[in-house]
Short mmCIF file of C-alpha atoms and ligand atoms in Angstrom, two decimals:
data_model
loop_
_atom_site.label_atom_id
_atom_site.label_comp_id
_atom_site.label_asym_id
_atom_site.label_seq_id
_atom_site.Cartn_x
_atom_site.Cartn_y
_atom_site.Cartn_z
CA MET A 1 -8.31 -37.85 -5.03
CA THR A 2 -6.70 -36.67 -2.16
CA TYR A 3 -5.23 -32.74 -1.99
CA ASP A 4 -2.28 -31.10 0.22
CA LEU A 5 -4.48 -29.65 2.73
CA VAL A 6 -8.10 -29.00 2.48
CA ILE A 7 -10.17 -25.92 3.73
CA THR A 8 -13.41 -27.01 3.94
CA ASN A 9 -16.94 -25.27 5.38
CA GLY A 10 -16.06 -21.37 4.96
CA THR A 11 -17.02 -20.00 2.72
CA ILE A 12 -15.46 -18.80 -0.15
CA VAL A 13 -15.60 -14.38 -0.84
CA THR A 14 -14.17 -13.80 -4.08
CA ALA A 15 -13.97 -10.18 -6.13
CA ALA A 16 -17.00 -11.50 -8.68
CA ASN A 17 -18.74 -13.86 -6.55
CA THR A 18 -19.82 -15.42 -2.81
CA PHE A 19 -20.09 -19.30 -2.21
CA ARG A 20 -19.26 -22.14 -0.50
CA ALA A 21 -16.88 -24.95 -1.33
CA ASP A 22 -13.72 -26.55 0.02
CA ILE A 23 -10.54 -25.98 -2.05
CA GLY A 24 -8.36 -28.43 -2.37
CA ILE A 25 -4.72 -27.47 -2.64
CA ARG A 26 -1.56 -28.90 -3.94
CA GLY A 27 1.96 -27.81 -3.75
CA GLU A 28 1.73 -24.28 -4.65
CA ARG A 29 -1.58 -23.79 -6.25
CA ILE A 30 -4.82 -24.20 -5.96
CA ALA A 31 -5.69 -27.95 -7.66
CA ALA A 32 -9.74 -27.61 -6.96
CA ILE A 33 -12.91 -26.07 -5.12
CA GLY A 34 -15.76 -28.40 -4.44
CA GLU A 35 -17.40 -30.75 -3.20
CA ASN A 36 -16.36 -32.96 -0.28
CA LEU A 37 -12.93 -32.77 -1.02
CA ASN A 38 -9.59 -35.21 0.66
CA GLY A 39 -6.60 -33.86 1.71
CA GLN A 40 -3.63 -35.11 3.70
CA ARG A 41 -4.10 -31.84 5.62
CA VAL A 42 -7.57 -30.13 6.66
CA LEU A 43 -8.26 -26.92 8.13
CA ASP A 44 -11.47 -26.00 9.93
CA ALA A 45 -13.67 -22.69 8.19
CA THR A 46 -16.48 -23.40 9.75
CA ASP A 47 -18.34 -19.66 10.47
CA ARG A 48 -15.33 -17.81 8.09
CA LEU A 49 -14.86 -16.76 4.94
CA VAL A 50 -12.45 -17.71 2.64
CA ILE A 51 -10.23 -15.10 0.81
CA PRO A 52 -7.06 -14.57 -1.11
CA GLY A 53 -4.04 -12.62 0.41
CA GLY A 54 -3.83 -9.38 0.86
CA VAL A 55 -1.97 -7.35 -1.86
CA ASP A 56 -0.34 -4.36 -0.86
CA ILE A 57 1.16 -2.12 -3.33
CA HIS A 58 3.09 0.61 -2.19
CA VAL A 59 4.78 -0.39 1.18
CA HIS A 60 8.58 1.00 2.32
CA MET A 61 10.56 -1.81 4.14
CA GLN A 62 13.40 0.25 5.67
CA MET A 63 13.36 3.21 2.51
CA PRO A 64 16.70 5.75 3.19
CA LEU A 65 15.14 9.34 3.99
CA ALA A 66 18.73 10.17 4.79
CA PRO A 67 21.76 8.35 5.30
CA ASP A 68 20.38 8.88 9.37
CA VAL A 69 17.05 7.71 9.31
CA ILE A 70 15.36 4.91 8.08
CA SER A 71 11.97 3.38 8.04
CA ALA A 72 11.13 1.36 11.02
CA ASP A 73 10.81 -2.55 8.89
CA THR A 74 13.16 -4.29 7.79
CA PHE A 75 11.60 -6.74 4.54
CA SER A 76 11.68 -9.64 7.67
CA THR A 77 9.53 -7.37 9.92
CA GLY A 78 8.12 -5.70 7.92
CA THR A 79 6.87 -8.88 5.70
CA ARG A 80 5.96 -10.87 9.34
CA ALA A 81 4.03 -7.44 10.13
CA ALA A 82 1.74 -7.70 6.89
CA ALA A 83 0.96 -11.05 6.86
CA LEU A 84 -0.25 -11.79 11.00
CA GLY A 85 -2.45 -8.80 9.08
CA GLY A 86 -3.69 -11.37 5.91
CA THR A 87 -1.09 -9.26 3.39
CA THR A 88 0.64 -12.33 1.29
CA THR A 89 2.30 -9.89 -0.92
CA ILE A 90 3.55 -6.47 -1.76
CA VAL A 91 5.35 -4.29 -3.49
CA ASP A 92 7.78 -1.69 -1.93
CA PHE A 93 10.63 0.15 -4.14
CA VAL A 94 14.00 0.36 -5.85
CA GLU A 95 15.33 4.57 -5.75
CA ALA A 96 19.10 4.05 -7.41
CA LYS A 97 21.72 6.52 -5.94
CA GLY A 98 23.54 8.99 -7.70
CA GLU A 99 25.34 7.46 -10.96
CA GLU A 100 23.85 4.15 -9.34
CA SER A 101 22.72 1.68 -13.13
CA LEU A 102 18.94 0.99 -12.42
CA LEU A 103 19.31 -2.36 -13.11
CA ALA A 104 22.18 -2.00 -10.50
CA ALA A 105 20.34 -1.18 -7.91
CA LEU A 106 17.41 -3.03 -9.20
CA ALA A 107 19.97 -5.78 -7.66
CA ALA A 108 21.01 -4.49 -5.22
CA ARG A 109 17.66 -4.35 -3.80
CA ARG A 110 16.48 -7.93 -4.21
CA ALA A 111 19.92 -8.75 -2.89
CA GLU A 112 18.29 -6.66 0.78
CA ALA A 113 14.99 -8.31 0.08
CA ASP A 114 15.77 -12.07 -1.35
CA PRO A 115 16.52 -13.65 2.55
CA GLN A 116 14.34 -11.47 4.41
CA VAL A 117 11.56 -11.89 2.91
CA VAL A 118 8.83 -13.72 4.92
CA ILE A 119 5.95 -13.42 1.70
CA ASP A 120 6.21 -12.83 -2.14
CA TYR A 121 6.86 -9.32 -2.82
CA ALA A 122 7.19 -7.36 -6.36
CA LEU A 123 9.27 -3.90 -6.78
CA HIS A 124 8.52 -0.25 -8.51
CA MET A 125 11.84 1.16 -9.87
CA THR A 126 11.57 5.74 -8.90
CA ILE A 127 12.25 7.92 -11.73
CA GLY A 128 14.34 10.48 -9.97
CA PRO A 129 15.81 13.73 -11.50
CA ARG A 130 18.86 11.91 -11.56
CA ASP A 131 17.38 8.76 -13.02
CA ILE A 132 15.91 10.94 -16.33
CA ALA A 133 19.73 10.20 -18.04
CA LYS A 134 18.82 6.43 -17.42
CA LEU A 135 16.18 6.39 -19.06
CA ASP A 136 18.02 4.27 -21.63
CA GLU A 137 17.55 1.45 -19.86
CA VAL A 138 13.93 1.69 -18.92
CA PRO A 139 13.06 -1.53 -21.32
CA ALA A 140 15.53 -3.67 -19.53
CA VAL A 141 14.10 -2.98 -16.60
CA ALA A 142 10.94 -4.43 -17.60
CA ALA A 143 12.96 -7.37 -19.00
CA ALA A 144 13.69 -7.52 -15.59
CA GLY A 145 9.93 -7.80 -14.21
CA CYS A 146 9.96 -4.74 -12.95
CA THR A 147 7.55 -3.02 -14.44
CA SER A 148 5.58 -0.64 -12.85
CA PHE A 149 7.60 3.16 -12.11
CA LYS A 150 6.90 5.14 -8.86
CA LEU A 151 7.74 9.23 -9.88
CA TYR A 152 7.78 12.51 -7.32
CA MET A 153 5.71 15.48 -7.62
CA ALA A 154 7.41 16.14 -4.01
CA TYR A 155 10.49 15.97 -1.87
CA GLY A 156 14.15 16.04 -3.59
CA LEU A 157 13.27 13.34 -6.13
CA ARG A 158 10.61 15.14 -7.18
CA LEU A 159 9.92 15.50 -11.14
CA ASP A 160 9.52 18.68 -12.97
CA ASP A 161 6.55 18.68 -15.33
CA GLY A 162 9.12 18.06 -18.16
CA GLN A 163 10.44 15.38 -16.37
CA LEU A 164 7.71 14.18 -15.66
CA LEU A 165 6.42 14.02 -19.91
CA GLN A 166 9.78 11.85 -20.67
CA ALA A 167 9.71 9.23 -17.88
CA LEU A 168 6.07 8.55 -18.70
CA GLU A 169 7.07 8.13 -22.17
CA ALA A 170 9.39 6.06 -21.00
CA VAL A 171 6.91 3.80 -19.23
CA ARG A 172 4.54 3.01 -21.75
CA ASP A 173 7.63 2.83 -24.34
CA VAL A 174 7.48 -0.93 -22.28
CA GLY A 175 4.05 -1.28 -21.85
CA GLY A 176 4.89 -0.01 -18.25
CA ARG A 177 2.12 0.78 -15.36
CA PRO A 178 3.98 4.69 -13.67
CA VAL A 179 2.78 5.24 -10.10
CA ILE A 180 2.77 8.37 -8.83
CA HIS A 181 3.03 10.97 -5.63
CA CYS A 182 0.77 14.15 -6.80
CA GLU A 183 1.69 16.60 -4.68
CA ASN A 184 2.79 20.50 -6.02
CA TRP A 185 5.81 20.56 -3.94
CA ASP A 186 7.32 24.74 -5.08
CA ILE A 187 3.85 25.75 -3.22
CA ILE A 188 4.55 23.34 -0.30
CA CYS A 189 7.68 24.64 -0.16
CA THR A 190 7.15 29.03 0.10
CA LEU A 191 4.09 28.04 3.18
CA ILE A 192 6.39 25.67 4.61
CA ARG A 193 9.12 28.41 5.22
CA ARG A 194 6.61 31.32 6.18
CA HIS A 195 5.25 29.06 8.64
CA LEU A 196 8.79 28.14 10.25
CA ALA A 197 9.70 32.44 9.17
CA ALA A 198 6.37 33.27 11.54
CA GLY A 199 7.38 30.89 14.15
CA ARG A 200 4.96 28.87 13.59
CA THR A 201 6.56 25.23 13.58
CA GLU A 202 3.93 22.55 15.92
CA PRO A 203 2.82 19.81 13.27
CA ARG A 204 -0.20 21.83 13.54
CA TRP A 205 0.63 23.60 10.13
CA HIS A 206 2.68 20.39 8.52
CA PRO A 207 -1.78 20.32 6.74
CA ARG A 208 -1.48 23.96 6.45
CA SER A 209 1.71 23.49 3.84
CA ARG A 210 0.07 20.64 1.93
CA PRO A 211 -3.32 21.88 1.33
CA GLU A 212 -6.02 19.26 0.34
CA LEU A 213 -7.27 21.62 -2.89
CA LEU A 214 -3.25 21.85 -4.52
CA GLU A 215 -2.75 17.70 -3.80
CA GLY A 216 -6.36 17.89 -6.34
CA GLU A 217 -4.48 20.12 -8.17
CA ALA A 218 -1.21 18.04 -8.98
CA ALA A 219 -3.67 15.24 -9.21
CA GLY A 220 -5.42 16.77 -12.24
CA ARG A 221 -2.29 18.04 -13.14
CA ALA A 222 -0.54 14.42 -13.55
CA ILE A 223 -3.72 13.28 -15.31
CA ALA A 224 -3.37 15.47 -17.89
CA ILE A 225 0.19 15.45 -18.41
CA ALA A 226 -0.23 10.97 -19.25
CA GLU A 227 -3.85 11.70 -21.03
CA PHE A 228 -1.26 14.29 -23.25
CA VAL A 229 1.27 11.52 -23.50
CA GLY A 230 -1.26 8.32 -23.72
CA VAL A 231 0.17 5.96 -20.73
CA PRO A 232 -1.53 4.86 -17.65
CA LEU A 233 -1.45 5.94 -14.46
CA HIS A 234 -2.13 4.95 -10.98
CA ILE A 235 -2.92 8.03 -8.18
CA PHE A 236 -1.24 6.81 -5.16
CA HIS A 237 -2.13 8.23 -1.45
CA VAL A 238 -4.81 9.60 -2.39
CA SER A 239 -6.44 11.77 0.40
CA CYS A 240 -9.28 14.18 0.47
CA GLY A 241 -11.75 14.88 -2.16
CA ALA A 242 -9.89 17.03 -4.11
CA VAL A 243 -8.58 14.01 -6.00
CA VAL A 244 -11.11 11.59 -5.47
CA GLU A 245 -12.67 14.16 -8.00
CA ARG A 246 -10.34 13.99 -10.95
CA ILE A 247 -10.05 10.68 -10.99
CA ARG A 248 -13.78 10.56 -11.50
CA ALA A 249 -14.20 13.02 -14.27
CA ALA A 250 -10.69 11.34 -15.67
CA ARG A 251 -12.56 7.58 -15.14
CA ALA A 252 -15.54 9.12 -16.81
CA ARG A 253 -14.24 10.29 -19.66
CA GLY A 254 -12.60 6.87 -20.25
CA LEU A 255 -9.49 7.99 -19.51
CA PRO A 256 -6.91 4.58 -18.24
CA ILE A 257 -6.70 6.02 -15.31
CA THR A 258 -7.26 4.69 -10.87
CA GLY A 259 -6.88 5.82 -7.39
CA GLU A 260 -5.87 4.29 -4.26
CA THR A 261 -6.55 5.63 -0.40
CA CYS A 262 -4.38 4.48 2.87
CA PRO A 263 -6.15 3.60 6.19
CA GLN A 264 -4.57 6.29 7.63
CA TYR A 265 -7.03 8.97 4.81
CA LEU A 266 -9.84 6.99 5.50
CA PHE A 267 -9.54 6.19 9.72
CA LEU A 268 -7.57 9.40 11.34
CA SER A 269 -7.57 13.16 10.73
CA ASP A 270 -6.05 16.27 10.90
CA ALA A 271 -7.51 16.82 14.57
CA ALA A 272 -4.17 14.59 15.49
CA TYR A 273 -1.55 16.71 14.57
CA GLU A 274 -3.42 19.51 17.54
CA ALA A 275 -1.72 17.08 21.08
CA PRO A 276 1.42 17.69 22.09
CA GLY A 277 4.89 17.77 22.09
CA VAL A 278 6.14 14.57 19.58
CA GLU A 279 2.75 13.50 19.65
CA GLY A 280 1.15 15.14 17.21
CA LEU A 281 4.23 14.41 15.07
CA LEU A 282 3.63 11.31 15.27
CA PRO A 283 1.24 11.18 12.66
CA ILE A 284 2.94 13.55 10.35
CA CYS A 285 2.60 11.96 6.63
CA ALA A 286 2.14 12.93 3.37
CA PRO A 287 0.18 13.76 2.10
CA PRO A 288 -1.03 14.70 4.97
CA LEU A 289 -4.34 13.70 7.37
CA ARG A 290 -6.99 15.31 6.38
CA PRO A 291 -10.70 16.94 8.65
CA VAL A 292 -13.05 14.52 9.56
CA ALA A 293 -15.40 15.22 6.58
CA GLU A 294 -12.91 13.99 3.82
CA GLN A 295 -12.90 10.82 5.29
CA GLN A 296 -16.24 10.33 4.37
CA ALA A 297 -15.58 11.38 0.96
CA LEU A 298 -13.07 7.94 0.80
CA TRP A 299 -15.40 6.33 1.79
CA GLN A 300 -18.16 6.83 -0.48
CA ALA A 301 -14.64 6.41 -3.27
CA LEU A 302 -14.06 4.05 -2.78
CA ALA A 303 -18.83 1.80 -2.73
CA ALA A 304 -19.14 4.42 -5.96
CA GLY A 305 -15.76 2.35 -7.89
CA ASP A 306 -13.91 6.35 -7.55
CA LEU A 307 -11.24 4.65 -6.05
CA GLN A 308 -10.22 1.42 -6.68
CA LEU A 309 -8.03 -0.32 -4.36
CA VAL A 310 -6.62 0.36 -1.20
CA THR A 311 -2.54 -0.26 0.40
CA THR A 312 -0.98 1.82 3.45
CA ASP A 313 2.11 3.39 1.98
CA HIS A 314 3.42 1.45 4.62
CA CYS A 315 6.91 3.67 6.02
CA PRO A 316 6.36 3.64 9.87
CA PHE A 317 9.47 5.03 12.07
CA ASP A 318 9.74 5.32 15.57
CA ARG A 319 9.71 7.40 18.77
CA ALA A 320 13.13 8.90 19.10
CA THR A 321 12.93 9.74 15.48
CA LYS A 322 9.68 11.08 15.20
CA SER A 323 10.87 13.16 17.16
CA ARG A 324 13.61 15.24 15.65
CA GLY A 325 10.54 17.23 14.09
CA LEU A 326 10.06 19.24 18.19
CA GLY A 327 10.91 22.67 17.29
CA ASP A 328 10.68 22.74 12.98
CA PHE A 329 7.63 20.03 12.08
CA SER A 330 9.25 20.07 8.78
CA LYS A 331 11.98 17.88 9.87
CA THR A 332 9.56 15.27 10.62
CA PRO A 333 10.87 11.65 8.31
CA GLY A 334 6.91 11.28 6.98
CA GLY A 335 5.35 8.05 7.54
CA VAL A 336 2.83 6.16 10.08
CA PRO A 337 2.41 2.82 9.99
CA SER A 338 0.26 0.31 9.10
CA ILE A 339 0.68 -3.03 7.02
CA GLU A 340 -0.38 -4.87 9.59
CA MET A 341 -4.49 -3.20 10.27
CA ARG A 342 -5.66 -3.19 6.68
CA LEU A 343 -7.13 -5.23 5.56
CA ALA A 344 -9.53 -6.12 9.03
CA ALA A 345 -9.69 -2.14 8.80
CA VAL A 346 -11.16 -2.05 4.75
CA TYR A 347 -13.74 -4.71 6.13
CA GLN A 348 -15.06 -2.18 8.80
CA GLY A 349 -16.68 -0.91 5.26
CA VAL A 350 -19.12 -3.75 4.89
CA VAL A 351 -19.20 -3.82 8.96
CA ARG A 352 -20.69 -0.53 8.48
CA GLY A 353 -22.87 -1.34 4.99
CA LEU A 354 -20.99 0.63 3.25
CA PHE A 355 -19.80 -1.97 0.84
CA SER A 356 -20.05 -5.58 -0.64
CA ALA A 357 -17.48 -8.05 1.09
CA ASN A 358 -17.02 -8.85 -2.77
CA ARG A 359 -15.69 -5.46 -2.71
CA TRP A 360 -13.51 -5.08 0.34
CA VAL A 361 -12.11 -8.37 -1.42
CA GLU A 362 -11.42 -6.43 -4.97
CA LEU A 363 -10.15 -3.12 -2.73
CA CYS A 364 -7.81 -5.66 -1.21
CA CYS A 365 -6.44 -7.75 -3.38
CA THR A 366 -7.98 -8.52 -6.59
CA ALA A 367 -7.41 -4.51 -8.28
CA PRO A 368 -3.76 -4.20 -6.97
CA ALA A 369 -3.34 -7.81 -7.92
CA ARG A 370 -4.69 -7.01 -11.43
CA LEU A 371 -3.23 -3.29 -11.33
CA MET A 372 -0.02 -4.12 -10.73
CA GLY A 373 -0.22 -8.07 -13.11
CA LEU A 374 0.69 -9.87 -10.30
CA GLU A 375 -0.17 -13.58 -11.95
CA GLY A 376 -1.67 -16.08 -9.86
CA LYS A 377 -2.09 -13.59 -7.22
CA GLY A 378 -5.37 -11.91 -5.96
CA ASP A 379 -8.59 -14.56 -6.40
CA ILE A 380 -9.22 -18.10 -5.60
CA ALA A 381 -9.21 -20.47 -9.10
CA ILE A 382 -7.98 -23.08 -10.05
CA GLY A 383 -4.08 -22.54 -10.97
CA MET A 384 -3.33 -19.51 -9.28
CA ASP A 385 -1.72 -19.13 -5.85
CA ALA A 386 -2.27 -20.96 -2.85
CA ASP A 387 -2.05 -17.70 -1.32
CA LEU A 388 -5.23 -17.69 0.94
CA VAL A 389 -6.79 -16.00 4.18
CA ILE A 390 -9.03 -17.29 6.46
CA PHE A 391 -10.96 -14.59 7.72
CA ASP A 392 -13.17 -14.42 11.41
CA PRO A 393 -15.60 -11.78 10.79
CA HIS A 394 -17.09 -11.81 14.00
CA ARG A 395 -13.69 -11.24 16.28
CA HIS A 396 -13.37 -8.61 18.15
CA VAL A 397 -10.08 -6.64 18.52
CA THR A 398 -8.43 -3.35 20.36
CA LEU A 399 -5.69 -2.36 18.18
CA SER A 400 -2.47 -1.29 19.67
CA THR A 401 0.93 -1.22 19.66
CA ALA A 402 1.00 -4.17 22.20
CA PHE A 403 -1.16 -5.69 19.23
CA LEU A 404 0.10 -5.23 16.46
CA HIS A 405 4.40 -7.03 15.68
CA GLU A 406 4.98 -3.49 13.01
CA ASN A 407 8.74 -3.06 13.98
CA VAL A 408 7.72 0.71 16.09
CA ASP A 409 6.98 2.21 19.35
CA TRP A 410 3.95 3.83 18.93
CA THR A 411 0.74 3.45 16.25
CA PRO A 412 -1.85 5.75 15.38
CA TYR A 413 -4.25 3.56 16.70
CA GLU A 414 -4.22 2.89 19.75
CA GLY A 415 -7.43 2.07 20.88
CA LEU A 416 -9.07 1.82 17.30
CA GLU A 417 -11.55 -1.23 18.05
CA LEU A 418 -12.52 -3.35 14.17
CA VAL A 419 -14.67 -6.28 14.10
CA GLY A 420 -12.70 -9.09 11.93
CA TRP A 421 -8.86 -10.48 12.22
CA PRO A 422 -7.67 -13.26 9.90
CA GLU A 423 -7.39 -16.48 11.15
CA THR A 424 -4.48 -18.47 9.59
CA VAL A 425 -2.99 -16.82 6.46
CA LEU A 426 -1.32 -19.68 3.50
CA SER A 427 0.93 -18.36 1.01
CA ARG A 428 1.51 -21.12 -1.51
CA GLY A 429 -0.15 -23.18 -0.08
CA GLU A 430 1.70 -22.71 2.76
CA VAL A 431 0.39 -21.81 6.56
CA ILE A 432 1.95 -19.25 7.71
CA VAL A 433 -0.25 -17.76 10.75
CA ALA A 434 -1.38 -19.82 12.41
CA ASP A 435 -3.09 -19.08 16.32
CA GLY A 436 -1.75 -15.04 16.49
CA MET A 437 1.69 -16.65 15.00
CA CYS A 438 4.11 -16.34 12.44
CA THR A 439 6.35 -19.25 11.15
CA GLY A 440 7.28 -18.33 8.14
CA LYS A 441 10.66 -18.37 7.65
CA ALA A 442 13.11 -15.11 6.48
CA GLY A 443 13.87 -15.41 2.85
CA ARG A 444 10.75 -18.07 2.19
CA GLY A 445 9.21 -15.03 -0.01
CA ARG A 446 10.45 -14.89 -3.87
CA PHE A 447 10.65 -12.43 -5.98
CA VAL A 448 7.53 -12.02 -8.52
CA HIS A 449 8.67 -11.44 -11.72
CA ARG A 450 6.53 -9.23 -13.79
CA ARG A 451 5.21 -8.90 -16.90
CA SER A 452 4.76 -5.40 -18.49
CA LEU A 453 0.80 -4.28 -20.01
CA GLY A 454 1.99 -4.46 -23.67
N1 DUC B 1 4.97 9.76 2.36
C1 DUC B 1 5.00 9.06 3.55
O1 DUC B 1 4.02 10.53 4.68
N2 DUC B 1 6.37 8.37 3.75
C2 DUC B 1 6.55 7.75 3.12
C3 DUC B 1 6.19 8.06 1.66
C4 DUC B 1 5.76 8.86 1.12
O2 DUC B 1 5.26 9.99 0.16
ZN1 ZN B 2 5.10 6.36 -0.18
#
């Protein structure tokens, strides 16, 4: 039996196991895992780890924040950077405009993404305050393969607690998965007003307007409402121990609550906001970067199972756009680029002896795929999509804007040294990254149609 492609001599790492075997690929799928497999094409993975393609369930490509402010990576540039970093599936967002129906917004977002994506993708449907009147569309949205729903407790899309209740009930009724941005918006607005009125306009006042304690409070409130409704809840971009504690306590009571953190919270701190001029504005994101002690709490939570996965919240803006916040930090578009470095970044937990390579795969590939119902993704088994990464665990890289491929003129990780980097990346059996180049064609990626959870 000859396979289209065989990966040989590698160490396969899944969330559950580590073992030596060849992988035989036929067409788009894994067809065999065994010894001495024959392939028309053979990739030698000697001294390399072979893992499932990364799954990043929180990214914002070409996201419009205002008519003239849009996140800098298109679906084309962003998925190319993702692929080069070993990510083969992303989940982005749909936001309906005004009175636009949710289904029309889904179709429009797919029309933007489909011709551009290099890797496979799915979409979360955002339910903002104007969408509460459209909740009768939620079953049709789920039937269209969009089974997760984004809820905000901050920004213009913020839902009040009554609206949160209604949205969570609608998502529960279709067996969907709500995902949520937890912050206390009323207090943030009051603190920002107070700081600006007192002339405190520099970026160092950004984290002081969005306290850890109240990110924890918002998460606790969201968990309580979800418990009351009887629906699972996934908490986005956990930045601090105050939220970890809420998640841990809820899970200890058997509630289906999950949480993620992101590389920016694991590697950066609020000291970055002290830099002068636009440099201090660049790392503005929400929740904000926290004191360095919180990094330890987050790494520990990943190791202990109190946080279940790592995403990026990839949402880059170039320096010129970020400089809108000069003289008023609150006018800075929020978001940082992380999509390309995520897999290698989390591997540092293995390098530092904090958790196993299996846990790394679980955090970056398997858990996100399972949570989001991305069938065929996030694992290495016969019948799964042949989304695979040959990872060089020994390569030393120093991150820089020049090294990375995100469509921005800066990176918050300039000079960060990592051990381990993806070498070869396959998406549905096609080699799309080799020798540091992405050769996957725009539009080859597919929308992943998901089923409801229950
Ligand atoms: N936070 C950010 O910093 N950017 C994108 C959206 C978000 O919630
Ligand atoms: Zn986000």
